[in-house]
Short mmCIF file of C-alpha atoms in Angstrom, two decimals:
data_model
loop_
_atom_site.label_atom_id
_atom_site.label_comp_id
_atom_site.label_asym_id
_atom_site.label_seq_id
_atom_site.Cartn_x
_atom_site.Cartn_y
_atom_site.Cartn_z
CA MET A 1 87.07 40.95 25.55
CA PHE A 2 86.36 44.18 23.63
CA GLY A 3 83.23 45.06 25.59
CA PHE A 4 80.91 43.96 22.78
CA LYS A 5 78.01 42.51 24.57
CA LYS A 6 74.73 41.51 23.10
CA LYS A 7 72.12 43.85 24.51
CA GLU A 8 69.44 41.93 26.33
CA LYS A 9 65.85 43.05 26.13
CA PRO A 10 64.60 44.48 29.39
CA VAL A 11 62.48 42.03 31.36
CA GLU A 12 60.32 43.19 34.24
CA LYS A 13 61.15 41.83 37.64
CA GLU A 14 58.15 43.64 39.13
CA PHE A 15 54.52 42.94 38.36
CA ARG A 16 52.34 46.03 38.46
CA SER A 17 48.74 45.86 39.62
CA VAL A 18 46.31 44.93 36.85
CA VAL A 19 43.52 47.00 38.38
CA THR A 20 42.88 49.54 41.13
CA GLY A 21 41.37 47.83 44.16
CA VAL A 22 42.16 45.95 47.35
CA ALA A 23 44.69 43.13 47.56
CA LYS A 24 43.42 39.81 48.82
CA ASP A 25 45.42 36.73 49.80
CA LEU A 26 45.06 34.07 47.14
CA GLU A 27 44.25 31.54 49.87
CA LYS A 28 41.04 33.53 50.62
CA VAL A 29 39.66 33.29 47.05
CA GLU A 30 36.44 31.26 46.95
CA ASP A 31 37.65 28.96 44.20
CA GLU A 32 39.87 26.00 45.15
CA VAL A 33 41.66 25.92 41.83
CA PHE A 34 43.17 29.28 42.79
CA SER A 35 43.14 29.22 46.60
CA LYS A 36 44.92 25.86 46.79
CA GLY A 37 47.53 26.92 44.21
CA PHE A 38 46.67 24.25 41.65
CA LEU A 39 47.51 26.59 38.73
CA GLY A 40 50.36 28.54 40.39
CA ASP A 41 50.95 31.24 42.98
CA GLY A 42 50.19 34.93 43.07
CA ILE A 43 47.62 37.34 44.42
CA SER A 44 44.02 38.38 44.05
CA ILE A 45 42.63 41.91 43.80
CA ILE A 46 39.07 43.02 44.47
CA PRO A 47 38.64 45.68 41.79
CA THR A 48 37.22 49.14 42.50
CA ASP A 49 37.78 50.27 38.89
CA ASN A 50 36.71 48.79 35.56
CA LYS A 51 39.98 48.98 33.56
CA PHE A 52 42.40 46.05 33.64
CA TYR A 53 46.03 46.28 32.46
CA ALA A 54 48.97 44.04 31.65
CA PRO A 55 51.11 43.43 34.79
CA ILE A 56 54.20 42.67 32.69
CA SER A 57 55.31 42.99 29.06
CA GLY A 58 55.07 39.99 26.78
CA THR A 59 52.94 38.15 24.26
CA LEU A 60 49.26 37.42 24.90
CA SER A 61 49.54 33.65 24.64
CA SER A 62 45.90 33.24 25.56
CA VAL A 63 42.91 35.56 25.37
CA PHE A 64 39.61 33.90 26.17
CA PRO A 65 36.88 35.14 23.79
CA THR A 66 34.70 35.74 26.85
CA GLY A 67 37.21 38.36 28.06
CA HIS A 68 37.50 36.92 31.56
CA ALA A 69 41.02 35.42 31.30
CA TYR A 70 44.38 36.25 29.76
CA GLY A 71 47.74 34.53 29.56
CA ILE A 72 50.90 36.55 29.07
CA THR A 73 54.26 34.98 28.29
CA GLY A 74 57.15 37.28 29.17
CA GLU A 75 60.36 37.60 27.15
CA ASP A 76 62.12 35.38 29.69
CA GLY A 77 59.45 32.66 29.48
CA ILE A 78 57.51 33.51 32.61
CA GLU A 79 53.81 32.65 32.24
CA VAL A 80 51.24 34.85 33.94
CA LEU A 81 47.50 34.17 34.15
CA ILE A 82 45.02 36.97 34.80
CA HIS A 83 41.53 35.72 35.67
CA ILE A 84 38.78 38.30 36.22
CA GLY A 85 36.04 37.10 38.55
CA ILE A 86 34.97 33.71 39.81
CA ASP A 87 32.98 31.58 37.33
CA THR A 88 32.61 34.62 35.06
CA VAL A 89 33.11 32.42 32.03
CA GLN A 90 29.39 31.73 32.51
CA LEU A 91 28.63 35.30 31.39
CA GLU A 92 29.84 34.37 27.89
CA GLY A 93 31.49 37.76 27.43
CA LYS A 94 28.65 39.91 28.75
CA GLY A 95 30.22 42.86 30.61
CA PHE A 96 33.70 42.40 29.09
CA ASN A 97 34.89 44.85 26.44
CA LEU A 98 38.12 43.35 25.02
CA GLN A 99 40.86 45.76 23.98
CA VAL A 100 43.37 43.13 22.78
CA LYS A 101 43.52 39.82 20.91
CA GLN A 102 45.55 36.66 21.22
CA ASP A 103 49.18 36.91 20.04
CA ASP A 104 49.28 40.69 20.56
CA ILE A 105 52.51 41.97 22.10
CA VAL A 106 51.75 44.09 25.15
CA LYS A 107 53.85 46.35 27.30
CA GLN A 108 53.47 46.52 31.06
CA GLY A 109 50.51 48.82 31.69
CA ASP A 110 48.72 48.31 28.37
CA LEU A 111 44.92 48.14 28.61
CA LEU A 112 43.57 44.60 28.24
CA VAL A 113 39.85 44.92 28.92
CA ILE A 114 37.18 47.22 30.32
CA CYS A 115 34.69 45.39 32.52
CA ASP A 116 31.24 46.32 33.71
CA LEU A 117 31.64 45.29 37.33
CA ASP A 118 27.94 45.88 38.04
CA THR A 119 27.00 43.37 35.32
CA ILE A 120 29.31 40.81 36.88
CA SER A 121 28.09 41.43 40.46
CA SER A 122 24.40 41.64 39.61
CA ALA A 123 24.70 38.28 37.80
CA GLY A 124 25.82 36.84 41.15
CA TYR A 125 29.54 36.48 40.42
CA LYS A 126 32.46 37.71 42.49
CA THR A 127 34.86 40.14 40.84
CA ASP A 128 38.04 38.84 42.51
CA THR A 129 40.81 39.19 39.96
CA ILE A 130 43.55 36.62 40.18
CA VAL A 131 47.11 37.23 38.97
CA ILE A 132 49.29 34.11 39.14
CA VAL A 133 52.57 32.79 37.80
CA THR A 134 51.76 29.39 36.38
CA ASN A 135 55.34 28.18 35.97
CA ILE A 136 56.28 29.05 39.53
CA ASP A 137 58.96 26.29 39.73
CA GLU A 138 61.01 28.13 37.10
CA PHE A 139 60.10 31.65 38.27
CA PRO A 140 59.59 31.85 42.04
CA ILE A 141 57.94 35.05 43.25
CA ASP A 142 57.58 37.17 46.33
CA LYS A 143 54.19 38.56 47.21
CA ILE A 144 54.60 42.27 47.73
CA SER A 145 51.05 43.52 48.27
CA LYS A 146 49.43 42.27 51.46
CA ASP A 147 45.86 41.28 52.23
CA GLY A 148 43.66 44.36 52.64
CA GLU A 149 46.20 46.79 51.06
CA ASN A 150 44.95 49.31 48.50
CA VAL A 151 46.60 48.89 45.11
CA ILE A 152 46.66 51.22 42.13
CA ALA A 153 46.54 49.96 38.53
CA LYS A 154 49.81 50.24 36.64
CA GLU A 155 51.58 51.71 39.73
CA THR A 156 51.56 49.40 42.76
CA VAL A 157 53.99 46.49 42.67
CA ILE A 158 52.02 43.39 43.60
CA LEU A 159 54.59 40.63 42.89
CA LYS A 160 58.35 40.42 42.28
CA LYS A 161 60.51 37.70 40.78
CA LYS A 162 62.92 36.27 43.33
#
C-alpha cells in the first residue's frame, strides 16, 4: 500500500562455469550415475585450467574431504552438485587443494579448489567436471552451453533456471 516492500536477497538465475574448458553433454559422461540423470540434470566440462569456482552463491552444504565434490544450496533452496572427475574419490584428496570448508557461504565466482589435473589424469582418472541441479523437479533448468563449446570460468553461463 505504501510501497514498503521487504527487499529480497538477489538469487542467481544463471549458473557461471565452474572452470575454463570445453562443455560436454552430460549424457556423454562415462559414469551412469551422471549420464543417466540419476542425481539430477546439468552439464559436464572437460577442464583446461586447474581452478574451480562456485557457479552460484549459497552455502556449502557438502564439501567432501577428498576435495572432489561440493554441494551448494542457494538462497532459494536450489541444490547444486559439483563433481570433479570420474572416480576421483579414489585419490583420497591427492591433487586437490581445498580453498573452502563445509558450511562456508560462497558468492558466485568464489574459488573452491585448485586441482592438479596431471595428477588426476596420470592416475588414470578422467577430469570431466559435472555440475548438476539435484532438486530438478523444484528448479527446472535450461542447458545453455552446448557440447564442444569453449567455456570460461566465472564468465560463461552454462545453465539457467527456467
